[in-house]
PDB file of C-alpha atoms in Angstrom:
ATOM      1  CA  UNK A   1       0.000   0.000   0.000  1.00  0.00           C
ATOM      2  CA  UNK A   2       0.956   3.568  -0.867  1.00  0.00           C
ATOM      3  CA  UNK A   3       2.357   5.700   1.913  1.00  0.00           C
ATOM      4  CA  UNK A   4      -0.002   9.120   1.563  1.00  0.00           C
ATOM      5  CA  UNK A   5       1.448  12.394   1.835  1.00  0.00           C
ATOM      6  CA  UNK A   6      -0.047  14.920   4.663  1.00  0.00           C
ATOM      7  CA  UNK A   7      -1.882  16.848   1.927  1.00  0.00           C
ATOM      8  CA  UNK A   8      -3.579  13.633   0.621  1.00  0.00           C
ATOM      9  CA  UNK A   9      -4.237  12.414   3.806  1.00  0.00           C
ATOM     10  CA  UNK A  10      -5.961  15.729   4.530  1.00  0.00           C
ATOM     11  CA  UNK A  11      -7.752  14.984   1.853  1.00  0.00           C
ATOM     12  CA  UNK A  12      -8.670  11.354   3.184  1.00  0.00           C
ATOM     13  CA  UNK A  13      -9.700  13.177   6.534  1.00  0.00           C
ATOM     14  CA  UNK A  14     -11.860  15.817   4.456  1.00  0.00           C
ATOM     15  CA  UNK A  15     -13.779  13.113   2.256  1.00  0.00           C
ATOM     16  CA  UNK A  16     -14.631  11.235   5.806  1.00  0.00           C
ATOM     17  CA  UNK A  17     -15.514  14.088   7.766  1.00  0.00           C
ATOM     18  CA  UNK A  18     -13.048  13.991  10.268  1.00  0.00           C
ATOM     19  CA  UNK A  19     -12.132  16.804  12.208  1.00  0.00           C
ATOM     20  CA  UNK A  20      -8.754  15.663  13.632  1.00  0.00           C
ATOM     21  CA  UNK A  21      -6.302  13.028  12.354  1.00  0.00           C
ATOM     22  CA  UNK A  22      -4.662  10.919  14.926  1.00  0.00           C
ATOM     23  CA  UNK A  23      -0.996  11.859  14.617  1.00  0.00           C
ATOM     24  CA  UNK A  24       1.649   9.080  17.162  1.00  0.00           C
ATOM     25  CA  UNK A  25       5.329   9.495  17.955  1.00  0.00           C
ATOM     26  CA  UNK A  26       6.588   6.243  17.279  1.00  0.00           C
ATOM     27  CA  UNK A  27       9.177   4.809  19.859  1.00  0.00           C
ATOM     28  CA  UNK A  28       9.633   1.492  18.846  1.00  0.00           C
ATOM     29  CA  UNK A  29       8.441  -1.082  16.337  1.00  0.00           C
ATOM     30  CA  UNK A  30       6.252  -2.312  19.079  1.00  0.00           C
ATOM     31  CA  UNK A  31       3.675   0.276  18.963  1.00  0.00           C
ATOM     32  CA  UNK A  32       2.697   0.341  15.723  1.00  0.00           C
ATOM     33  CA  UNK A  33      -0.315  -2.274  16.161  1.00  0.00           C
ATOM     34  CA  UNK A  34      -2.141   0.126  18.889  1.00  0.00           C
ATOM     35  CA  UNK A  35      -1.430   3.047  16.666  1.00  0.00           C
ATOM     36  CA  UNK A  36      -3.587   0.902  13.175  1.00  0.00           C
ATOM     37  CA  UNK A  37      -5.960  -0.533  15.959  1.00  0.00           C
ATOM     38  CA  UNK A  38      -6.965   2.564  16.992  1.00  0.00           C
ATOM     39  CA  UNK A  39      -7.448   4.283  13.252  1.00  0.00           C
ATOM     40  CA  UNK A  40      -8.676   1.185  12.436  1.00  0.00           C
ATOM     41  CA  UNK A  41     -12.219   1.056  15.047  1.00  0.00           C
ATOM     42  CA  UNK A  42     -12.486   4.896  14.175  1.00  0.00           C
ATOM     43  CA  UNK A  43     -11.626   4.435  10.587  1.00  0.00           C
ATOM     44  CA  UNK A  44      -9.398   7.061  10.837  1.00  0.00           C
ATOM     45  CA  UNK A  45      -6.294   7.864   8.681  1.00  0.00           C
ATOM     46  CA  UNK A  46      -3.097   7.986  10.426  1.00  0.00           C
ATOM     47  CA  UNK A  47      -0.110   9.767  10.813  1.00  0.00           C
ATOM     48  CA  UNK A  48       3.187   8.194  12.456  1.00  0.00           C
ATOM     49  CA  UNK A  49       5.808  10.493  13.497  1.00  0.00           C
ATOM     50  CA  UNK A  50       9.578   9.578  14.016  1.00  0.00           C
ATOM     51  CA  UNK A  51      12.330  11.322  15.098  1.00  0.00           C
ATOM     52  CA  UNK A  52      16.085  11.501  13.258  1.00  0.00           C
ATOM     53  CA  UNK A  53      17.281   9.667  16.538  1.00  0.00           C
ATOM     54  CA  UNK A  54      14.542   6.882  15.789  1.00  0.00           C
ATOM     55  CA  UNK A  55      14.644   6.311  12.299  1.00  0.00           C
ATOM     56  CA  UNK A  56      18.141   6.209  12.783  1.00  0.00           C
ATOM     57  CA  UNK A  57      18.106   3.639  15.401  1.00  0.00           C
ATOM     58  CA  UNK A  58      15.582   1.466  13.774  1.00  0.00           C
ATOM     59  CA  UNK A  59      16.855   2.115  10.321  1.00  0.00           C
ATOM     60  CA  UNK A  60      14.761   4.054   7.527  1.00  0.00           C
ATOM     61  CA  UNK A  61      13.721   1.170   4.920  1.00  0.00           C
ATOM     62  CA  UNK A  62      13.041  -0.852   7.651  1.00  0.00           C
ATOM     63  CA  UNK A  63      10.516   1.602   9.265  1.00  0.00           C
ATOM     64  CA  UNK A  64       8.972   1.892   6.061  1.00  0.00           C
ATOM     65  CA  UNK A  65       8.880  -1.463   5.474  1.00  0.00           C
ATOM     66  CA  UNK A  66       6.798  -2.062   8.840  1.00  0.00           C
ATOM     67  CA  UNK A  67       4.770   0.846   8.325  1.00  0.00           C
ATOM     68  CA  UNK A  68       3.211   0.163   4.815  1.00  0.00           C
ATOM     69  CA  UNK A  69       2.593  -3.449   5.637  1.00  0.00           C
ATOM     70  CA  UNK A  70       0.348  -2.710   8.851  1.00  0.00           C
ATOM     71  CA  UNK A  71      -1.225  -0.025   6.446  1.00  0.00           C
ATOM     72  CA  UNK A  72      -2.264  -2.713   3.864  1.00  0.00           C
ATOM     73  CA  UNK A  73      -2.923  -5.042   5.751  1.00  0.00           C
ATOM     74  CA  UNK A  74      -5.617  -3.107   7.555  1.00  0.00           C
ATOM     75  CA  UNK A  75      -6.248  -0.832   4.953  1.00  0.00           C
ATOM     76  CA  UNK A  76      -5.572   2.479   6.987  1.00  0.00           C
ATOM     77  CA  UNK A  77      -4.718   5.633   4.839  1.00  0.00           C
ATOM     78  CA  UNK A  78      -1.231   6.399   6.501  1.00  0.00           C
ATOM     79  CA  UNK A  79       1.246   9.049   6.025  1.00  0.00           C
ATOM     80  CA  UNK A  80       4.652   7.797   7.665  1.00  0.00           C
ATOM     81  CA  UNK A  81       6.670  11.639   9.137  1.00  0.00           C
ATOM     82  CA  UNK A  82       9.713  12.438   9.307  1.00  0.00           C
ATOM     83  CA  UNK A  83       9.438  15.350  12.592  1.00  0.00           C
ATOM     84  CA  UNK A  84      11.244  17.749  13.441  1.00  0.00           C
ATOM     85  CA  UNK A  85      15.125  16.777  11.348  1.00  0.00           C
ATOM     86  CA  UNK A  86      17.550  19.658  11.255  1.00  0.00           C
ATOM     87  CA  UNK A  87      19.945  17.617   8.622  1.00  0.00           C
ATOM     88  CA  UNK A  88      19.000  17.837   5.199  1.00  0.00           C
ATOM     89  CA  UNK A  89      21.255  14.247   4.607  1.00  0.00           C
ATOM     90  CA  UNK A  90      18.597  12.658   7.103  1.00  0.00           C
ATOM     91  CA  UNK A  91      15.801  14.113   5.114  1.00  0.00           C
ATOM     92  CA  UNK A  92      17.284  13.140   1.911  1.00  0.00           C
ATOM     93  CA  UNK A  93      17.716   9.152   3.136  1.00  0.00           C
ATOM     94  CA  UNK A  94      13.697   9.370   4.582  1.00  0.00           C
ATOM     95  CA  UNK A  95      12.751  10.320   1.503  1.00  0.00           C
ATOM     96  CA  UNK A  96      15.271   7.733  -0.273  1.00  0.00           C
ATOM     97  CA  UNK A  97      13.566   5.218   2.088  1.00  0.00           C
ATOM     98  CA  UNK A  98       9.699   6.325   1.324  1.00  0.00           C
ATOM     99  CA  UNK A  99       8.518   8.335   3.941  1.00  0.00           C
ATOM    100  CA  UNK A 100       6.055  10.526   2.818  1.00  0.00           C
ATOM    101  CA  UNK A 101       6.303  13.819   4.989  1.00  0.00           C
ATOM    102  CA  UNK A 102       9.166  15.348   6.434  1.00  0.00           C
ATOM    103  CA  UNK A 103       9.424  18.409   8.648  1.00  0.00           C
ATOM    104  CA  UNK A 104      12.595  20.629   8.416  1.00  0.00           C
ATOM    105  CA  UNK A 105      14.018  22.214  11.637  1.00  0.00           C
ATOM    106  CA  UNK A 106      16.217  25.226  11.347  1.00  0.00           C
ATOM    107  CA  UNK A 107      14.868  27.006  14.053  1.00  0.00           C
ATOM    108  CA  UNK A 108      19.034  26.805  15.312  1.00  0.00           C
ATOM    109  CA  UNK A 109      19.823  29.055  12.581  1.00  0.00           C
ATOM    110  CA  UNK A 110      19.806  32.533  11.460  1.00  0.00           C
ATOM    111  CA  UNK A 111      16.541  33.198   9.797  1.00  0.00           C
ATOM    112  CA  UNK A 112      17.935  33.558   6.282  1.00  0.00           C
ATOM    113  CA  UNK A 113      19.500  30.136   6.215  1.00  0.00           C
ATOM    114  CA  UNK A 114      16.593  28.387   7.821  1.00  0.00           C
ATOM    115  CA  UNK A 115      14.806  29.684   4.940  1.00  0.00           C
ATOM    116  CA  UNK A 116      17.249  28.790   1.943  1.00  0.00           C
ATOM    117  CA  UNK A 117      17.624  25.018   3.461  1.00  0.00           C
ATOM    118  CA  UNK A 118      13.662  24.963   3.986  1.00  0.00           C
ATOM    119  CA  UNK A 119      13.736  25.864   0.089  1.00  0.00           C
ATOM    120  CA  UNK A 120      16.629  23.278  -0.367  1.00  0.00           C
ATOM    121  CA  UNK A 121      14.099  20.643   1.342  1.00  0.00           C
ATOM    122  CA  UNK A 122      11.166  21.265  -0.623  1.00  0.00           C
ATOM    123  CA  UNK A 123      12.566  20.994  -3.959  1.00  0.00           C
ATOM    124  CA  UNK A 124      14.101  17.980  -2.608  1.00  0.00           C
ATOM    125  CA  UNK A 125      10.861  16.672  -1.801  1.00  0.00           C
ATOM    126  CA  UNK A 126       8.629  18.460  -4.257  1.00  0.00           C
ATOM    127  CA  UNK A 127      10.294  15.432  -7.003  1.00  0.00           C
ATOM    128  CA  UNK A 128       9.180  12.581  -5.073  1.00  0.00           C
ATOM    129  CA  UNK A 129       5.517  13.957  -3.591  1.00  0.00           C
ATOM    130  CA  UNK A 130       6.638  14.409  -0.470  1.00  0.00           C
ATOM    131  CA  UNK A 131       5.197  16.876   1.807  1.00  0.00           C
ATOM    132  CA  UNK A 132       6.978  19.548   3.972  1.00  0.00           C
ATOM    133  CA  UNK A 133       6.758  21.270   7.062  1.00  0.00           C
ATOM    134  CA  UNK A 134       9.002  23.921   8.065  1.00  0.00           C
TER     135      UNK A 134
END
C-alpha cells in the first residue's frame, strides 16, 4: 500500500468528515499495532511520526517497510513523518527510504538560512511527492 502524503491524507480526513487526524510518535516497532488498531475502530487515517534519533536507530527502509505493511494489511490511509530533522542528509535518506512527509528544523539558525535550506528541502521533496513542514 501507498504511503499518503499529509496533503492527501488531509484529503482522506476531508472526504470522511473527520475533524482531527490521529498523529503518534513512534518509539519502537512495538507500537505500531495500537497506533492501526486505533485508526482502524475509528476508521481514521493515520499519521506516524519519528524522530532523526529513531529512524536512525531502527533504520529508515526498515521503518517503512513495517509501516506500509500494517497499512495494507488493515487498509488504513497512513502518512509515515519524518518530525522535526535539522539535517537535510537525514531528510534526503527518509525520503530515499519512502517516507512521505518530512518536517525541516532550522529554528538553530539565522533566519535567512533556515529559509534557503527549507527551500533546499522542498525541492528535494517536491520530485518525489513528499510533503513539507518547516
Amino acid at each position: 500500500m501507498k504511503l499518503y502524503n499529509f496533503n492527501e491524507l488531509l484529503s482522506v480526513a476531508k472526504a470522511r468528515d473527520f475533524k482531527a487526524i490521529g498523529s503518534f510518535n513512534l518509539h519502537c516497532l512495538e507500537m505500531l499495532p495500537a497506533f492501526f488498531k486505533a485508526a482502524k475502530a475509528t476508521h481514521s487515517p493515520l499519521m506516524i511520526q519519528i524522530s532523526t534519533g529513531t529512524a536512525e536507530y531502527l533504520g529508515y527502509r526498515l521503518l517503512v517497510d513495517s509501516v506500509r505493511s500494517l497499512a495494507a494489511s488493515e487498509d488504513v490511509p497512513t502518512c509515515l513523518h519524518l518530525d522535526h530533522c535539522s539535517d537535510i542528509a537525514s531528510i534526503e535518506t527518509a525520503i530515499d527510504a519512502g517516507f512521505s512527509s518530512v518536517m525541516y528544523d532550522g529554528s538553530h539558525l539565522d533566519m535567512d538560512e533556515n529559509i534557503a535550506n527549507t527551500r533546499k528541502v522542498i525541492d528535494i521533496a517536491r520530485q518525489r511527492n513528499v510533503s513539507v513542514g518547516g
